[in-house]
Tab-separated table of C-alpha atoms and ligand atoms in Angstrom:
chain	number	residue	atom	x	y	z
F	21	UNK	CA	0.052	-0.472	0.079
F	22	UNK	CA	1.140	3.797	-0.757
F	23	UNK	CA	2.693	4.981	2.585
F	24	UNK	CA	0.303	7.536	4.367
F	25	UNK	CA	0.073	11.597	3.912
F	26	UNK	CA	1.562	12.058	7.426
F	27	UNK	CA	4.391	9.717	6.051
F	28	UNK	CA	4.658	11.711	2.865
F	29	UNK	CA	5.055	14.442	4.812
F	30	UNK	CA	7.632	13.247	7.092
F	31	UNK	CA	9.778	12.634	4.473
F	32	UNK	CA	9.153	15.869	2.767
F	33	UNK	CA	10.040	17.082	6.468
F	34	UNK	CA	13.569	14.892	6.306
F	35	UNK	CA	14.600	16.302	2.838
F	36	UNK	CA	13.755	19.843	3.760
F	37	UNK	CA	14.155	20.950	7.460
F	38	UNK	CA	17.165	21.817	9.339
F	39	UNK	CA	17.442	19.412	12.703
F	40	UNK	CA	16.719	20.705	15.527
F	41	UNK	CA	15.601	23.805	13.719
F	42	UNK	CA	12.063	24.072	14.423
F	43	UNK	CA	10.796	26.914	12.835
F	44	UNK	CA	12.311	24.841	9.635
F	45	UNK	CA	10.216	22.140	10.930
F	46	UNK	CA	6.946	24.051	10.321
F	47	UNK	CA	8.330	25.815	7.537
F	48	UNK	CA	8.606	22.732	5.261
F	49	UNK	CA	5.530	21.430	6.480
F	50	UNK	CA	3.511	24.395	5.268
F	51	UNK	CA	5.438	24.210	2.364
F	52	UNK	CA	4.227	20.737	1.371
F	53	UNK	CA	1.240	21.531	2.675
F	54	UNK	CA	0.495	24.491	0.265
F	55	UNK	CA	2.405	23.546	-2.984
F	56	UNK	CA	2.206	19.469	-2.877
F	57	UNK	CA	-0.985	18.318	-1.089
F	58	UNK	CA	-3.024	19.936	1.684
F	59	UNK	CA	-3.285	18.188	5.539
F	60	UNK	CA	-5.225	19.367	8.584
F	61	UNK	CA	-2.886	21.273	10.122
F	62	UNK	CA	-3.685	25.023	12.339
F	63	UNK	CA	-1.439	26.256	8.622
F	64	UNK	CA	0.166	29.483	8.760
F	65	UNK	CA	-2.853	32.449	8.832
F	66	UNK	CA	-4.011	30.820	12.367
F	67	UNK	CA	-0.845	29.287	12.925
F	68	UNK	CA	-0.236	32.972	13.352
F	69	UNK	CA	-3.052	33.345	15.904
F	70	UNK	CA	-1.682	30.460	17.615
F	71	UNK	CA	1.516	31.471	18.405
F	72	UNK	CA	-0.110	34.998	19.693
F	73	UNK	CA	-1.985	32.966	22.583
F	74	UNK	CA	0.691	30.832	23.273
F	75	UNK	CA	2.755	33.490	23.892
F	76	UNK	CA	0.826	35.659	25.996
F	77	UNK	CA	-0.330	33.391	28.083
F	78	UNK	CA	3.043	31.990	28.749
F	79	UNK	CA	2.420	28.394	29.972
F	80	UNK	CA	4.286	25.854	31.597
F	81	UNK	CA	1.754	23.111	31.482
F	82	UNK	CA	-0.076	22.645	27.619
F	83	UNK	CA	-2.507	19.840	26.635
F	84	UNK	CA	-2.727	19.819	22.967
F	85	UNK	CA	-6.041	17.104	21.753
F	86	UNK	CA	-5.256	15.828	18.371
F	87	UNK	CA	-1.363	15.752	17.341
F	88	UNK	CA	-1.980	14.602	13.902
F	89	UNK	CA	1.773	14.976	12.376
F	90	UNK	CA	3.041	17.362	15.046
F	91	UNK	CA	2.644	20.552	13.296
F	92	UNK	CA	1.415	22.634	16.208
F	93	UNK	CA	3.005	20.723	18.518
F	94	UNK	CA	5.887	21.835	17.271
F	95	UNK	CA	4.881	25.917	16.736
F	96	UNK	CA	3.481	25.691	20.719
F	97	UNK	CA	6.810	23.767	21.919
F	98	UNK	CA	8.818	26.248	20.583
F	99	UNK	CA	7.461	29.099	22.141
F	100	UNK	CA	7.716	27.387	25.432
F	101	UNK	CA	10.428	28.041	28.209
F	102	UNK	CA	12.729	25.181	28.884
F	103	UNK	CA	11.053	23.940	31.991
F	104	UNK	CA	7.500	24.375	30.387
F	105	UNK	CA	6.159	21.168	29.458
F	106	UNK	CA	3.873	20.096	26.634
F	107	UNK	CA	1.521	16.795	26.739
F	108	UNK	CA	-0.429	15.803	23.182
F	109	UNK	CA	-2.610	13.016	22.817
F	110	UNK	CA	-3.115	11.025	19.409
F	111	UNK	CA	-5.313	7.554	19.638
F	112	UNK	CA	-3.880	6.781	15.942
F	113	UNK	CA	-0.307	4.797	16.934
F	114	UNK	CA	0.788	5.665	12.932
F	115	UNK	CA	0.030	9.528	13.212
F	116	UNK	CA	1.660	9.255	16.648
F	117	UNK	CA	5.110	7.882	15.193
F	118	UNK	CA	4.891	9.957	12.279
F	119	UNK	CA	4.806	12.948	15.217
F	120	UNK	CA	7.092	11.555	17.220
F	121	UNK	CA	10.155	11.947	14.738
F	122	UNK	CA	8.532	15.382	13.360
F	123	UNK	CA	9.223	16.314	16.816
F	124	UNK	CA	12.190	14.903	17.874
F	125	UNK	CA	13.346	16.058	14.408
F	126	UNK	CA	12.565	20.174	15.264
F	127	UNK	CA	14.824	19.448	18.597
F	128	UNK	CA	11.442	19.178	20.776
F	129	UNK	CA	11.446	16.012	22.376
F	130	UNK	CA	12.335	16.916	26.249
F	131	UNK	CA	9.379	19.364	26.522
F	132	UNK	CA	6.855	17.178	24.286
F	133	UNK	CA	5.101	14.464	25.762
F	134	UNK	CA	2.908	12.122	23.522
F	135	UNK	CA	0.505	9.950	24.891
F	136	UNK	CA	-1.126	7.732	22.215
F	137	UNK	CA	-4.368	6.719	23.204
F	138	UNK	CA	-7.930	8.056	23.219
F	139	UNK	CA	-8.478	11.700	25.093
F	140	UNK	CA	-11.359	10.742	26.492
F	141	UNK	CA	-9.638	7.898	28.391
F	142	UNK	CA	-6.289	9.441	29.145
F	143	UNK	CA	-7.928	13.161	30.322
F	144	UNK	CA	-8.886	11.659	33.734
F	145	UNK	CA	-5.513	10.227	34.178
F	146	UNK	CA	-3.326	13.036	33.471
F	147	UNK	CA	-3.120	14.298	37.002
F	148	UNK	CA	-2.296	10.560	38.612
F	149	UNK	CA	0.131	9.508	35.639
F	150	UNK	CA	1.652	12.771	34.793
F	151	UNK	CA	1.870	14.026	38.421
F	152	UNK	CA	0.469	17.352	36.560
F	153	UNK	CA	-2.216	19.759	39.044
F	154	UNK	CA	-3.646	22.200	36.460
F	155	UNK	CA	-3.194	22.988	32.597
F	156	UNK	CA	-2.615	26.728	31.511
F	157	UNK	CA	-3.534	26.166	28.045
F	158	UNK	CA	-5.741	23.306	26.460
F	159	UNK	CA	-5.203	23.617	22.448
F	160	UNK	CA	-8.067	21.450	20.807
F	161	UNK	CA	-7.995	20.506	17.545
F	162	UNK	CA	-9.320	16.506	17.397
F	163	UNK	CA	-12.613	15.454	15.870
F	164	UNK	CA	-14.685	17.865	16.234
F	165	UNK	CA	-17.588	15.911	18.041
F	166	UNK	CA	-15.068	15.466	20.985
F	167	UNK	CA	-14.276	19.146	21.896
F	168	UNK	CA	-17.411	18.981	24.202
F	169	UNK	CA	-17.125	15.713	25.911
F	170	UNK	CA	-13.620	16.241	26.386
F	171	UNK	CA	-14.008	20.142	27.490
F	172	UNK	CA	-16.510	18.377	30.344
F	173	UNK	CA	-14.667	15.944	31.496
F	174	UNK	CA	-10.917	18.452	31.906
F	175	UNK	CA	-13.729	20.521	33.645
F	176	UNK	CA	-14.558	17.347	36.104
F	177	UNK	CA	-10.722	16.531	36.522
F	178	UNK	CA	-10.048	19.528	38.573
F	179	UNK	CA	-7.652	20.147	35.810
F	180	UNK	CA	-8.796	23.872	34.615
F	181	UNK	CA	-7.614	26.224	37.363
F	182	UNK	CA	-8.653	30.393	36.890
F	183	UNK	CA	-7.317	31.441	34.280
F	184	UNK	CA	-6.837	28.613	32.008
F	185	UNK	CA	-6.715	29.265	28.455
F	186	UNK	CA	-8.589	26.795	25.804
F	187	UNK	CA	-7.767	27.585	22.424
F	188	UNK	CA	-10.326	25.326	20.073
F	189	UNK	CA	-9.066	25.248	16.055
F	190	UNK	CA	-12.010	25.659	13.117
F	191	UNK	CA	-14.984	26.115	15.477
F	192	UNK	CA	-15.999	27.702	11.432
F	193	UNK	CA	-14.851	24.838	9.158
F	194	UNK	CA	-15.560	22.035	9.542
F	195	UNK	CA	-16.869	23.504	12.784
F	196	UNK	CA	-18.282	22.380	16.122
F	197	UNK	CA	-21.434	23.691	16.847
F	198	UNK	CA	-22.161	21.965	20.394
F	199	UNK	CA	-18.833	23.169	21.285
F	200	UNK	CA	-18.920	26.781	20.709
F	201	UNK	CA	-22.724	26.881	22.307
F	202	UNK	CA	-21.715	25.393	25.258
F	203	UNK	CA	-18.585	27.780	25.704
F	204	UNK	CA	-20.062	31.164	24.619
F	205	UNK	CA	-23.317	30.342	27.073
F	206	UNK	CA	-21.670	29.600	29.857
F	207	UNK	CA	-20.787	31.785	32.602
F	208	UNK	CA	-17.509	29.425	33.652
F	209	UNK	CA	-15.747	31.128	30.597
F	210	UNK	CA	-14.815	34.524	28.950
F	211	UNK	CA	-14.515	33.354	25.130
F	212	UNK	CA	-13.934	35.567	22.186
F	213	UNK	CA	-13.650	34.351	18.086
F	214	UNK	CA	-10.564	35.252	16.154
F	215	UNK	CA	-11.501	34.840	12.495
F	216	UNK	CA	-9.335	33.805	10.382
F	217	UNK	CA	-9.263	31.086	6.941
F	218	UNK	CA	-8.605	27.644	6.919
F	219	UNK	CA	-5.132	26.135	6.598
F	220	UNK	CA	-3.781	26.779	2.965
F	221	UNK	CA	-7.200	27.140	1.342
F	222	UNK	CA	-9.602	30.947	1.101
F	223	UNK	CA	-12.087	29.182	3.194
F	224	UNK	CA	-13.024	31.400	6.365
F	225	UNK	CA	-12.010	29.520	9.595
F	226	UNK	CA	-11.299	30.787	13.053
F	227	UNK	CA	-10.506	30.038	16.690
F	228	UNK	CA	-12.597	30.615	19.957
F	229	UNK	CA	-10.359	31.422	22.642
F	230	UNK	CA	-11.925	30.785	26.221
F	231	UNK	CA	-10.531	31.807	29.314
F	232	UNK	CA	-11.432	29.800	32.276
F	233	UNK	CA	-13.313	31.688	35.376
F	234	UNK	CA	-13.265	29.218	38.235
A	313	610	O1	-11.325	16.746	11.104
A	313	610	C1	-9.998	17.685	11.453
A	313	610	N1	-9.487	17.154	11.979
A	313	610	C2	-9.302	16.394	13.082
A	313	610	C3	-7.998	15.567	13.775
A	313	610	C4	-8.214	14.586	13.860
A	313	610	C5	-6.750	13.980	14.823
A	313	610	O2	-6.799	13.510	16.113
A	313	610	C6	-7.042	12.501	16.712
A	313	610	N2	-7.488	12.386	17.337
A	313	610	C7	-9.153	12.508	16.913
A	313	610	N3	-9.715	12.148	17.875
A	313	610	C8	-9.110	12.031	19.547
A	313	610	C9	-9.482	11.350	20.245
A	313	610	N4	-8.113	11.115	21.139
A	313	610	C10	-6.982	11.402	20.460
A	313	610	N5	-7.149	11.821	19.339
A	313	610	C11	-7.653	12.005	18.358
A	313	610	C12	-7.021	12.055	14.742
A	313	610	O3	-5.849	10.190	15.128
A	313	610	C13	-6.516	12.678	13.721
A	313	610	O4	-4.910	12.491	14.483
A	313	610	C14	-9.965	19.033	10.684
A	313	610	C15	-10.242	18.762	9.705
A	313	610	C16	-10.320	20.204	8.512
A	313	610	N6	-10.533	20.094	7.630
A	313	610	O5	-10.709	21.622	6.635
A	313	610	O6	-11.837	19.197	7.168
A	313	610	C17	-9.583	21.141	8.978
A	313	610	C18	-8.955	20.759	10.394
A	313	610	O7	-8.257	21.748	10.629
A	313	610	C19	-9.169	19.954	11.084
A	313	610	O8	-8.346	19.749	12.251
A	314	MG	MG1	-7.610	21.631	12.827
């Protein structure tokens, strides 16, 4: 069988990125996905919004839901302080294998931990397994119908503190209507929408940033 799209992305990154240079890894993925074949990475335009939110939050502990190839993992990881930690959850072992190599190529493996499994199973275990108290930033970019149940799970697991930032990709395209309805109507969050464009295309999409109020 043909190699998978993530494996084609990895091959391109190995050929064109500079090992240890996270920026060159992200640029190589963007070059491939703009020029060769589309892939569901957050991309350049929304990536700049992600960068700004990460820098403003300056988190010690970050959780990412949906690693895929590790593009946003690299974008986030390269902005973190050396002692900060990024946990990323990916249920597809083949994608996780690719992402692990891309994260290592970016020189970020000391800051990043990939957990292979489903978010619904792993979120309740985070405190125990990884000795985590609370999360400062959660980047949500996995199956869109999981956004809301997993946010409820984060609340119930006591992983959110006053000021924790949730940043959700694709709230317009493909859309996460149940999540948006909940989070914008909940008195426990202050939300704002950042309009942008879908990765590598001219379609409208955007990110929803929600601050947990405790
Ligand atoms: O569908 C999209 N993303 C789904 C992302 C899915 C990724 O998260 C993992 N996953 C899913 N539930 C999981 C639960 N637990 C762990 N990993 C999980 C999947 O194995 C995959 O690696 C998408 C689609 C478009 N689009 O234009 O069509 C654009 C985007 O930016 C997107 O993010
Ligand atoms: Mg996305």
